[in-house]
Tab-separated table of C-alpha atoms and ligand atoms in Angstrom:
chain	number	residue	atom	x	y	z
A	1	UNK	CA	-29.584	-11.486	29.067
A	2	UNK	CA	-29.935	-8.855	31.917
A	3	UNK	CA	-27.209	-6.135	31.542
A	4	UNK	CA	-23.751	-7.068	33.297
A	5	UNK	CA	-23.383	-3.509	34.145
A	6	UNK	CA	-24.165	-2.959	37.974
A	7	UNK	CA	-24.218	0.676	37.830
A	8	UNK	CA	-27.570	2.225	37.974
A	9	UNK	CA	-28.244	4.908	35.196
A	10	UNK	CA	-30.464	7.778	36.605
A	11	UNK	CA	-32.525	9.576	33.860
A	12	UNK	CA	-34.275	12.891	34.115
A	13	UNK	CA	-37.389	14.416	32.032
A	14	UNK	CA	-38.457	17.703	31.863
A	15	UNK	CA	-41.092	19.666	30.058
A	16	UNK	CA	-40.723	22.080	27.356
A	17	UNK	CA	-41.985	21.327	23.679
A	18	UNK	CA	-45.085	19.605	22.554
A	19	UNK	CA	-44.669	16.208	21.283
A	20	UNK	CA	-45.188	15.662	17.789
A	21	UNK	CA	-44.550	13.237	15.067
A	22	UNK	CA	-45.001	9.626	13.685
A	23	UNK	CA	-43.352	6.235	15.059
A	24	UNK	CA	-43.699	2.608	15.547
A	25	UNK	CA	-43.336	0.999	18.993
A	26	UNK	CA	-41.469	-2.173	19.074
A	27	UNK	CA	-42.805	-5.647	18.592
A	28	UNK	CA	-45.156	-6.938	21.522
A	29	UNK	CA	-43.413	-8.428	24.320
A	30	UNK	CA	-45.612	-11.330	24.927
A	31	UNK	CA	-45.961	-12.268	21.286
A	32	UNK	CA	-42.227	-11.863	20.847
A	33	UNK	CA	-41.318	-14.331	23.519
A	34	UNK	CA	-44.059	-16.918	22.379
A	35	UNK	CA	-42.258	-16.490	18.596
A	36	UNK	CA	-39.001	-17.683	19.886
A	37	UNK	CA	-40.729	-20.387	22.241
A	38	UNK	CA	-42.944	-21.794	19.582
A	39	UNK	CA	-40.607	-21.292	16.500
A	40	UNK	CA	-37.967	-23.071	18.590
A	41	UNK	CA	-39.969	-26.036	19.234
A	42	UNK	CA	-41.708	-26.420	16.049
A	43	UNK	CA	-40.473	-28.694	13.132
A	44	UNK	CA	-38.722	-26.818	10.499
A	45	UNK	CA	-38.206	-23.065	9.995
A	46	UNK	CA	-40.145	-19.917	11.457
A	47	UNK	CA	-39.034	-16.440	10.022
A	48	UNK	CA	-40.100	-13.604	12.485
A	49	UNK	CA	-40.459	-10.190	11.631
A	50	UNK	CA	-40.956	-7.240	13.973
A	51	UNK	CA	-39.462	-9.013	16.921
A	52	UNK	CA	-38.974	-6.765	20.097
A	53	UNK	CA	-35.375	-6.898	20.532
A	54	UNK	CA	-35.380	-6.336	24.001
A	55	UNK	CA	-33.394	-8.004	26.789
A	56	UNK	CA	-36.363	-10.186	28.035
A	57	UNK	CA	-36.867	-11.617	24.632
A	58	UNK	CA	-33.457	-12.218	23.876
A	59	UNK	CA	-33.187	-14.176	27.263
A	60	UNK	CA	-36.040	-16.426	25.904
A	61	UNK	CA	-34.144	-16.797	22.850
A	62	UNK	CA	-30.866	-17.905	24.156
A	63	UNK	CA	-32.936	-20.511	26.391
A	64	UNK	CA	-34.475	-22.018	23.491
A	65	UNK	CA	-30.989	-22.147	21.719
A	66	UNK	CA	-29.473	-23.798	25.014
A	67	UNK	CA	-32.488	-26.380	24.515
A	68	UNK	CA	-31.252	-27.175	20.741
A	69	UNK	CA	-33.086	-24.458	18.562
A	70	UNK	CA	-31.164	-22.463	15.895
A	71	UNK	CA	-31.951	-18.757	15.847
A	72	UNK	CA	-30.085	-16.493	13.222
A	73	UNK	CA	-30.615	-12.879	11.858
A	74	UNK	CA	-31.376	-12.311	8.428
A	75	UNK	CA	-31.610	-8.579	7.764
A	76	UNK	CA	-34.525	-7.354	9.877
A	77	UNK	CA	-35.793	-10.980	10.480
A	78	UNK	CA	-35.224	-13.796	12.912
A	79	UNK	CA	-34.978	-17.026	11.524
A	80	UNK	CA	-35.507	-20.137	14.075
A	81	UNK	CA	-34.872	-23.753	13.094
A	82	UNK	CA	-37.114	-25.385	15.661
A	83	UNK	CA	-36.163	-29.044	17.236
A	84	UNK	CA	-39.781	-30.477	16.491
A	85	UNK	CA	-42.434	-31.028	19.437
A	86	UNK	CA	-41.069	-33.457	22.095
A	87	UNK	CA	-37.277	-33.265	21.065
A	88	UNK	CA	-35.760	-30.352	23.121
A	89	UNK	CA	-32.383	-31.138	24.545
A	90	UNK	CA	-31.354	-31.012	28.220
A	91	UNK	CA	-29.858	-27.476	28.804
A	92	UNK	CA	-26.195	-28.001	29.913
A	93	UNK	CA	-26.118	-24.667	32.005
A	94	UNK	CA	-28.592	-22.618	34.133
A	95	UNK	CA	-30.979	-20.729	31.997
A	96	UNK	CA	-30.746	-16.872	32.819
A	97	UNK	CA	-33.882	-15.363	32.444
A	98	UNK	CA	-32.555	-11.662	33.620
A	99	UNK	CA	-35.606	-9.587	34.401
A	100	UNK	CA	-38.194	-11.700	32.483
A	101	UNK	CA	-41.174	-13.415	34.350
A	102	UNK	CA	-42.803	-14.450	30.995
A	103	UNK	CA	-39.563	-16.176	29.667
A	104	UNK	CA	-38.943	-17.961	33.154
A	105	UNK	CA	-42.596	-19.069	33.694
A	106	UNK	CA	-43.334	-19.965	30.081
A	107	UNK	CA	-40.019	-21.866	29.708
A	108	UNK	CA	-40.783	-24.020	33.057
A	109	UNK	CA	-43.825	-25.300	31.704
A	110	UNK	CA	-42.191	-26.043	28.454
A	111	UNK	CA	-39.134	-27.527	30.213
A	112	UNK	CA	-41.055	-29.109	32.918
A	113	UNK	CA	-42.673	-32.055	30.685
A	114	UNK	CA	-39.248	-33.266	29.583
A	115	UNK	CA	-37.416	-36.079	31.669
A	116	UNK	CA	-34.262	-33.839	32.088
A	117	UNK	CA	-33.113	-31.287	34.499
A	118	UNK	CA	-33.192	-27.302	33.905
A	119	UNK	CA	-32.156	-24.720	36.252
A	120	UNK	CA	-33.746	-21.259	36.246
A	121	UNK	CA	-31.881	-17.942	37.322
A	122	UNK	CA	-32.706	-14.372	37.098
A	123	UNK	CA	-31.894	-10.715	38.344
A	124	UNK	CA	-32.754	-9.604	41.776
A	125	UNK	CA	-36.354	-8.400	40.680
A	126	UNK	CA	-37.362	-12.098	39.191
A	127	UNK	CA	-35.775	-13.682	41.959
A	128	UNK	CA	-38.339	-12.213	44.339
A	129	UNK	CA	-41.083	-13.133	42.263
A	130	UNK	CA	-43.561	-16.025	43.011
A	131	UNK	CA	-42.881	-19.122	40.893
A	132	UNK	CA	-45.480	-21.392	42.931
A	133	UNK	CA	-48.271	-20.501	40.818
A	134	UNK	CA	-46.664	-22.212	37.833
A	135	UNK	CA	-44.836	-24.868	39.864
A	136	UNK	CA	-47.910	-26.018	41.641
A	137	UNK	CA	-49.804	-27.158	38.352
A	138	UNK	CA	-46.327	-28.648	37.251
A	139	UNK	CA	-46.157	-30.574	40.349
A	140	UNK	CA	-49.579	-32.141	39.638
A	141	UNK	CA	-48.284	-33.085	36.402
A	142	UNK	CA	-45.044	-34.922	37.912
A	143	UNK	CA	-42.571	-32.512	37.770
A	144	UNK	CA	-40.095	-32.263	40.579
A	145	UNK	CA	-38.919	-28.833	41.994
A	146	UNK	CA	-35.737	-28.149	44.193
A	147	UNK	CA	-35.434	-24.416	45.208
A	148	UNK	CA	-33.484	-23.018	47.976
A	149	UNK	CA	-35.946	-20.278	48.812
A	150	UNK	CA	-39.599	-21.440	48.617
A	151	UNK	CA	-40.510	-21.230	44.855
A	152	UNK	CA	-38.237	-18.435	44.099
A	153	UNK	CA	-35.348	-18.221	41.708
A	154	UNK	CA	-32.841	-19.841	41.500
A	155	UNK	CA	-34.436	-23.163	41.174
A	156	UNK	CA	-34.272	-26.436	39.167
A	157	UNK	CA	-37.072	-28.799	37.899
A	158	UNK	CA	-36.911	-32.233	36.766
A	159	UNK	CA	-39.707	-33.616	34.630
A	160	UNK	CA	-40.877	-37.259	35.052
A	161	UNK	CA	-40.695	-40.116	32.490
A	162	UNK	CA	-44.149	-39.102	31.312
A	163	UNK	CA	-46.041	-36.109	32.569
A	164	UNK	CA	-49.721	-36.612	33.421
A	165	UNK	CA	-52.326	-34.396	31.777
A	166	UNK	CA	-54.461	-32.422	34.198
A	167	UNK	CA	-57.498	-30.170	34.184
A	168	UNK	CA	-56.491	-26.977	35.932
A	169	UNK	CA	-58.450	-24.209	36.875
A	170	UNK	CA	-56.211	-21.070	37.047
A	171	UNK	CA	-56.770	-19.511	40.491
A	172	UNK	CA	-55.581	-16.175	39.565
A	173	UNK	CA	-55.959	-14.053	36.250
A	174	UNK	CA	-52.778	-14.996	34.807
A	175	UNK	CA	-51.739	-15.636	31.145
A	176	UNK	CA	-48.362	-16.942	32.218
A	177	UNK	CA	-49.799	-19.463	34.662
A	178	UNK	CA	-52.555	-20.517	31.710
A	179	UNK	CA	-49.563	-20.737	29.138
A	180	UNK	CA	-47.109	-22.649	31.482
A	181	UNK	CA	-49.729	-25.455	31.920
A	182	UNK	CA	-50.656	-25.479	28.174
A	183	UNK	CA	-46.782	-25.607	27.051
A	184	UNK	CA	-46.246	-28.507	29.490
A	185	UNK	CA	-49.299	-30.073	27.843
A	186	UNK	CA	-47.570	-30.003	24.522
A	187	UNK	CA	-45.122	-32.720	25.509
A	188	UNK	CA	-47.980	-34.894	27.826
A	189	UNK	CA	-49.872	-37.477	26.187
A	190	UNK	CA	-53.709	-37.023	26.012
A	191	UNK	CA	-55.797	-33.936	26.837
A	192	UNK	CA	-54.464	-31.242	29.039
A	193	UNK	CA	-57.144	-28.868	30.101
A	194	UNK	CA	-56.850	-25.019	31.412
A	195	UNK	CA	-59.932	-23.552	33.088
A	196	UNK	CA	-59.806	-19.963	32.863
A	197	UNK	CA	-62.587	-17.970	34.806
A	198	UNK	CA	-61.254	-14.509	33.740
A	199	UNK	CA	-59.928	-14.264	30.592
A	200	UNK	CA	-56.461	-13.034	30.039
A	201	UNK	CA	-54.362	-12.276	26.973
A	202	UNK	CA	-54.811	-15.207	24.492
A	203	UNK	CA	-51.613	-15.240	22.570
A	204	UNK	CA	-50.568	-18.637	23.223
A	205	UNK	CA	-53.896	-20.121	22.401
A	206	UNK	CA	-54.011	-18.379	19.028
A	207	UNK	CA	-50.237	-18.892	18.275
A	208	UNK	CA	-50.447	-22.548	19.084
A	209	UNK	CA	-53.340	-22.942	16.842
A	210	UNK	CA	-51.136	-21.066	14.112
A	211	UNK	CA	-48.353	-23.461	14.640
A	212	UNK	CA	-50.745	-26.331	14.190
A	213	UNK	CA	-51.560	-27.575	17.660
A	214	UNK	CA	-54.644	-29.310	18.199
A	215	UNK	CA	-56.125	-26.798	20.540
A	216	UNK	CA	-59.770	-25.862	21.302
A	217	UNK	CA	-61.149	-22.829	23.161
A	218	UNK	CA	-64.771	-22.980	24.271
A	219	UNK	CA	-66.486	-20.165	26.270
A	220	UNK	CA	-68.983	-21.350	28.425
A	221	UNK	CA	-72.389	-19.591	29.189
A	222	UNK	CA	-70.912	-18.360	32.384
A	223	UNK	CA	-67.946	-16.710	30.435
A	224	UNK	CA	-65.441	-19.333	31.903
A	225	UNK	CA	-63.141	-20.346	29.182
A	226	UNK	CA	-62.045	-24.154	28.749
A	227	UNK	CA	-58.896	-24.628	26.870
A	228	UNK	CA	-58.213	-28.122	25.681
A	229	UNK	CA	-54.967	-29.212	24.268
A	230	UNK	CA	-54.065	-32.577	22.633
A	231	UNK	CA	-50.327	-33.297	23.576
A	232	UNK	CA	-47.645	-34.742	21.585
A	233	UNK	CA	-49.023	-33.521	18.258
A	234	UNK	CA	-46.795	-31.871	15.501
A	235	UNK	CA	-46.083	-28.219	15.572
A	236	UNK	CA	-44.986	-26.734	12.244
A	237	UNK	CA	-42.871	-23.627	11.587
A	238	UNK	CA	-44.318	-20.614	10.178
A	239	UNK	CA	-42.826	-19.117	6.985
A	240	UNK	CA	-43.806	-15.430	7.839
A	241	UNK	CA	-44.569	-14.635	11.282
A	242	UNK	CA	-45.216	-10.811	11.951
A	243	UNK	CA	-44.907	-9.273	15.247
A	244	UNK	CA	-47.562	-6.337	15.956
A	245	UNK	CA	-46.330	-3.177	17.914
A	246	UNK	CA	-46.515	-3.392	21.864
A	247	UNK	CA	-49.812	-1.756	22.988
A	248	UNK	CA	-47.895	-1.839	26.574
A	249	UNK	CA	-45.112	-0.022	25.210
A	250	UNK	CA	-47.361	2.271	23.006
A	251	UNK	CA	-48.845	3.434	26.335
A	252	UNK	CA	-46.089	5.548	27.232
A	253	UNK	CA	-46.064	7.795	24.075
A	254	UNK	CA	-49.861	7.808	23.949
A	255	UNK	CA	-50.297	9.200	27.724
A	256	UNK	CA	-47.557	11.467	27.126
A	257	UNK	CA	-49.266	12.961	24.092
A	258	UNK	CA	-52.400	13.214	25.899
A	259	UNK	CA	-50.940	15.165	29.002
A	260	UNK	CA	-48.108	17.393	27.256
A	261	UNK	CA	-49.825	20.518	26.179
A	262	UNK	CA	-50.090	21.035	22.052
A	263	UNK	CA	-49.027	17.453	21.349
A	264	UNK	CA	-50.073	15.278	18.280
A	265	UNK	CA	-48.577	12.048	17.870
A	266	UNK	CA	-49.295	8.990	15.704
A	267	UNK	CA	-48.165	5.453	16.625
A	268	UNK	CA	-48.161	2.879	14.046
A	269	UNK	CA	-49.312	-0.893	13.755
A	270	UNK	CA	-50.339	-1.110	17.577
A	271	UNK	CA	-51.884	-4.573	18.548
A	272	UNK	CA	-55.719	-4.104	19.238
A	273	UNK	CA	-56.442	-7.674	20.757
A	274	UNK	CA	-59.362	-6.873	22.742
A	275	UNK	CA	-57.496	-8.831	25.573
A	276	UNK	CA	-55.202	-5.945	25.437
A	277	UNK	CA	-56.750	-2.696	24.740
A	278	UNK	CA	-58.134	-1.653	28.395
A	279	UNK	CA	-55.785	1.165	28.510
A	280	UNK	CA	-57.118	2.965	25.274
A	281	UNK	CA	-60.754	2.208	26.278
A	282	UNK	CA	-60.065	3.782	29.421
A	283	UNK	CA	-58.190	6.959	28.315
A	284	UNK	CA	-61.038	7.390	25.591
A	285	UNK	CA	-63.482	7.217	28.610
A	286	UNK	CA	-61.539	9.965	30.332
A	287	UNK	CA	-61.945	12.137	27.330
A	288	UNK	CA	-58.596	11.456	25.556
A	289	UNK	CA	-58.480	12.110	21.864
A	290	UNK	CA	-57.402	8.888	20.387
A	291	UNK	CA	-58.349	8.128	16.993
A	292	UNK	CA	-58.094	4.565	15.852
A	293	UNK	CA	-56.949	4.697	12.245
A	294	UNK	CA	-56.387	2.136	9.487
A	295	UNK	CA	-57.770	-0.776	11.369
A	296	UNK	CA	-56.319	-3.924	9.623
A	297	UNK	CA	-55.320	-7.396	10.483
A	298	UNK	CA	-51.561	-8.582	10.437
A	299	UNK	CA	-50.227	-12.026	11.147
A	300	UNK	CA	-53.759	-13.082	12.443
A	301	UNK	CA	-53.904	-9.935	14.930
A	302	UNK	CA	-55.936	-6.849	14.594
A	303	UNK	CA	-53.822	-3.649	14.625
A	304	UNK	CA	-54.313	-0.256	14.109
A	305	UNK	CA	-52.558	3.230	14.015
A	306	UNK	CA	-53.490	5.448	16.945
A	307	UNK	CA	-53.454	9.361	16.415
A	308	UNK	CA	-53.288	10.831	19.855
A	309	UNK	CA	-53.754	14.599	20.769
A	310	UNK	CA	-53.222	16.609	23.974
A	311	UNK	CA	-56.869	16.484	25.596
A	312	UNK	CA	-58.672	17.734	28.731
A	313	UNK	CA	-59.044	14.549	30.771
A	314	UNK	CA	-61.788	13.816	33.509
A	315	UNK	CA	-61.058	11.077	36.158
A	316	UNK	CA	-63.144	7.842	36.132
A	317	UNK	CA	-63.762	4.658	37.769
A	318	UNK	CA	-62.021	1.740	36.097
A	319	UNK	CA	-64.241	-1.558	36.343
A	320	UNK	CA	-62.043	-3.977	38.083
A	321	UNK	CA	-62.884	-6.482	35.374
A	322	UNK	CA	-61.075	-4.624	33.055
A	323	UNK	CA	-57.846	-5.063	34.857
A	324	UNK	CA	-56.551	-8.231	33.095
A	325	UNK	CA	-56.587	-6.260	29.566
A	326	UNK	CA	-54.526	-3.249	30.934
A	327	UNK	CA	-52.541	-5.053	33.774
A	328	UNK	CA	-49.311	-3.786	32.831
A	329	UNK	CA	-50.779	-0.308	32.046
A	330	UNK	CA	-51.704	0.829	35.511
A	331	UNK	CA	-48.588	2.931	36.069
A	332	UNK	CA	-49.110	4.809	32.650
A	333	UNK	CA	-52.741	5.379	33.651
A	334	UNK	CA	-51.842	6.547	37.250
A	335	UNK	CA	-49.925	9.253	35.162
A	336	UNK	CA	-52.808	10.255	33.166
A	337	UNK	CA	-54.979	10.373	35.996
A	338	UNK	CA	-52.738	12.909	37.627
A	339	UNK	CA	-53.704	15.418	34.885
A	340	UNK	CA	-57.079	14.542	34.778
A	341	UNK	CA	-59.957	16.602	36.535
A	342	UNK	CA	-61.109	14.812	39.583
A	343	UNK	CA	-60.799	11.352	40.798
A	344	UNK	CA	-59.744	8.157	39.208
A	345	UNK	CA	-60.351	5.278	40.969
A	346	UNK	CA	-58.656	1.772	39.977
A	347	UNK	CA	-59.675	-1.413	41.827
A	348	UNK	CA	-58.912	-5.180	41.148
A	349	UNK	CA	-55.120	-4.478	41.326
A	350	UNK	CA	-53.779	-7.404	43.419
A	351	UNK	CA	-51.925	-8.770	40.743
A	352	UNK	CA	-49.824	-5.582	40.476
A	353	UNK	CA	-47.933	-6.474	43.880
A	354	UNK	CA	-45.977	-9.391	42.180
A	355	UNK	CA	-44.943	-7.635	38.950
A	356	UNK	CA	-41.268	-6.562	38.161
A	357	UNK	CA	-41.745	-4.557	41.378
A	358	UNK	CA	-44.733	-4.256	43.949
A	359	UNK	CA	-45.974	-1.723	41.152
A	360	UNK	CA	-48.995	-0.438	43.332
A	361	UNK	CA	-46.592	0.688	46.306
A	362	UNK	CA	-44.062	1.829	43.618
A	363	UNK	CA	-46.296	3.866	41.652
A	364	UNK	CA	-47.847	5.470	45.071
A	365	UNK	CA	-44.444	6.210	46.133
A	366	UNK	CA	-43.710	7.819	42.856
A	367	UNK	CA	-46.644	9.971	42.914
A	368	UNK	CA	-46.067	11.316	46.515
A	369	UNK	CA	-42.439	12.157	45.597
A	370	UNK	CA	-43.734	14.275	43.008
A	371	UNK	CA	-46.503	16.025	44.743
A	372	UNK	CA	-49.626	13.981	43.309
A	373	UNK	CA	-52.497	13.477	45.518
A	374	UNK	CA	-53.484	9.779	45.813
A	375	UNK	CA	-54.590	6.937	48.168
A	376	UNK	CA	-53.209	3.558	48.056
A	377	UNK	CA	-55.127	0.580	49.265
A	378	UNK	CA	-54.425	-3.238	49.497
A	379	UNK	CA	-55.523	-3.844	46.075
A	380	UNK	CA	-56.845	-0.128	44.693
A	381	UNK	CA	-55.354	3.237	43.969
A	382	UNK	CA	-57.104	6.510	43.810
A	383	UNK	CA	-55.713	9.670	42.108
A	384	UNK	CA	-56.833	12.970	42.703
A	385	UNK	CA	-55.940	14.720	39.591
A	386	UNK	CA	-55.499	18.381	38.541
A	387	UNK	CA	-55.333	19.485	35.092
A	388	UNK	CA	-53.137	22.233	35.888
A	389	UNK	CA	-50.475	20.049	37.149
A	390	UNK	CA	-50.427	21.441	40.780
A	391	UNK	CA	-50.495	19.588	43.761
A	392	UNK	CA	-52.726	20.019	46.861
A	393	UNK	CA	-49.951	22.240	48.565
A	394	UNK	CA	-50.131	24.691	45.543
A	395	UNK	CA	-46.754	23.601	43.955
A	396	UNK	CA	-46.505	22.263	40.558
A	397	UNK	CA	-45.771	18.579	40.054
A	398	UNK	CA	-42.433	17.142	39.704
A	399	UNK	CA	-39.073	17.761	41.612
A	400	UNK	CA	-39.125	14.093	43.048
A	401	UNK	CA	-36.749	11.214	42.475
A	402	UNK	CA	-38.457	7.850	41.877
A	403	UNK	CA	-37.074	4.606	42.839
A	404	UNK	CA	-37.855	2.180	40.123
A	405	UNK	CA	-36.945	-1.095	41.808
A	406	UNK	CA	-35.664	-2.695	38.603
A	407	UNK	CA	-39.166	-2.123	36.924
A	408	UNK	CA	-39.048	-0.924	33.340
A	409	UNK	CA	-42.779	0.331	33.546
A	410	UNK	CA	-42.088	2.249	36.620
A	411	UNK	CA	-39.207	4.052	35.039
A	412	UNK	CA	-40.886	5.070	31.681
A	413	UNK	CA	-44.152	6.032	33.574
A	414	UNK	CA	-42.456	8.534	35.631
A	415	UNK	CA	-40.330	10.006	32.906
A	416	UNK	CA	-43.502	10.513	31.135
A	417	UNK	CA	-44.642	12.554	34.183
A	418	UNK	CA	-41.617	14.631	33.963
A	419	UNK	CA	-42.453	15.723	30.288
A	420	UNK	CA	-45.590	17.304	31.509
A	421	UNK	CA	-44.732	18.375	34.971
A	422	UNK	CA	-43.784	21.991	35.972
A	423	UNK	CA	-40.590	20.524	37.727
A	424	UNK	CA	-38.377	17.598	36.288
A	425	UNK	CA	-38.827	14.112	37.413
A	426	UNK	CA	-35.968	11.916	38.049
A	427	UNK	CA	-35.949	8.151	37.914
A	428	UNK	CA	-32.960	6.489	39.828
A	429	UNK	CA	-32.315	3.860	37.259
A	430	UNK	CA	-33.233	3.719	33.538
A	431	UNK	CA	-31.273	0.304	32.698
A	432	UNK	CA	-34.410	-1.970	32.568
A	433	UNK	CA	-36.104	0.022	30.114
A	434	UNK	CA	-33.898	-2.040	27.646
A	435	UNK	CA	-36.092	-4.982	28.788
A	436	UNK	CA	-38.826	-3.964	26.775
A	437	UNK	CA	-38.559	-0.707	24.786
A	438	UNK	CA	-34.829	-0.167	24.017
A	439	UNK	CA	-35.780	2.775	21.887
A	440	UNK	CA	-37.957	4.664	24.607
A	441	UNK	CA	-35.500	7.588	25.098
A	442	UNK	CA	-34.790	8.017	21.272
A	443	UNK	CA	-38.368	7.928	20.371
A	444	UNK	CA	-39.778	10.375	22.832
A	445	UNK	CA	-36.564	12.636	21.808
A	446	UNK	CA	-37.723	12.200	18.176
A	447	UNK	CA	-41.174	13.523	19.252
A	448	UNK	CA	-39.599	16.696	21.196
A	449	UNK	CA	-39.413	15.034	24.614
A	450	UNK	CA	-36.439	15.900	26.839
A	451	UNK	CA	-34.969	12.700	28.703
A	452	UNK	CA	-31.454	13.025	29.778
A	453	UNK	CA	-28.734	11.275	31.856
A	454	UNK	CA	-29.051	12.643	35.289
A	455	UNK	CA	-26.999	12.513	38.450
A	456	UNK	CA	-28.437	11.504	41.794
A	457	UNK	CA	-28.329	14.008	44.573
A	458	UNK	CA	-25.917	12.450	47.174
B	501	S3P	C1	-47.820	-11.715	30.241
B	501	S3P	C2	-48.945	-11.872	31.032
B	501	S3P	C3	-49.020	-11.016	32.431
B	501	S3P	C4	-48.361	-9.594	31.984
B	501	S3P	C5	-46.946	-9.785	31.285
B	501	S3P	C6	-46.757	-10.858	30.239
B	501	S3P	C7	-47.749	-12.842	29.326
B	501	S3P	O1	-48.541	-11.563	33.513
B	501	S3P	O2	-48.235	-8.872	33.199
B	501	S3P	O3	-46.300	-8.687	31.416
B	501	S3P	O4	-47.016	-12.511	28.260
B	501	S3P	O5	-48.212	-13.941	29.599
B	501	S3P	P1	-49.296	-12.382	34.555
B	501	S3P	O6	-49.662	-13.630	33.639
B	501	S3P	O7	-48.507	-12.384	35.444
B	501	S3P	O8	-50.625	-11.524	34.695
């Protein structure tokens, strides 16, 4: 549930001491959403440990409770009693997803295949984001949609008596769209097929298989993935489901340690699923000292500890085909690139325009406000870095106030910038950090980073 407090909370980060220490980042957001969705749907009990207790995930949990699941806390764990596949109840009140695109879009797929009505609402950021990408395939399956403003929240959907299975080629690289179609397929007779030309995070496929769904993934010779799901089968709760640490949250302390002089930080139990490791790969190519230690498997996923030390970075061209495996990490990469020698070029970024904010323009504006040379294109960003943290006008980085547009990752990225800049960096609102990484400021403080409440200049 999003915060009822409507007052922005500005934060300021400044440089000082090196960052040192060992910590765990919270559970992966994508996997946490799915743990509540699938646990709430499966028959029997699912016990989840390591769940991200961020506002986004809690909103998804509430939606599942509104449709009949029971969720309780037992010490560190969340215990979910699911309804059984095909047995969701009609929610009595609108489902409020706050800031969360993943929760809203995946739940639309899930609920869309039921012959009942469901209304979706969210905060100002979520209400601007396109939902047509999910609603279009759902319409093909027979779902009716009522929206006041074209395919934006608030909107209501109503599923048909029986949804029709479709074969859907996902037109943009989006795990949310892929997942919404597959989740609708769970309550659809026959085989629902998703054709994915560009691979995106595969948590839905892996987790559904773990919960017992009849799902099959075939990668053709041309690299295109064909995912087939047999609908109306049984899903069974998992006695012990562990959520690994979120690489998209780890991105912030990792970049901070690379750019703050003298730093040496270890982040434990980070998800290393190859559909999510594009940033680590890129930072290592840039010369970042990132040791991948203690590789192991936990809860069916590869995880590792990351030891990161302050490093001399060099700008690189990031291959556009890597974008899906680091789509949420470009704001953090742009900050690392500001301290790299030479030019970093990032292409294939069109999806950044429809995230919690228009992240491409929010990043560019934040760089501009803090004296960092860059160029923004329709779907690309170039950052001309300087390891000394000095801009083209001879002034040290920082001093700027960054507009976050209700986007947690913009807030955290620019606070990381402040930890390494000559002058402090202020973000206009830090409230949204609680959607994905409530411990962020505390963890950075534990490493020695200075992030504090700030007042904005009138
Ligand atoms: C997510 C998919 C991605 C990502 C988002 C989480 C998911 O969105 O940006 O943070 O859990 O499926 P898109 O599907 O819009 O690319």
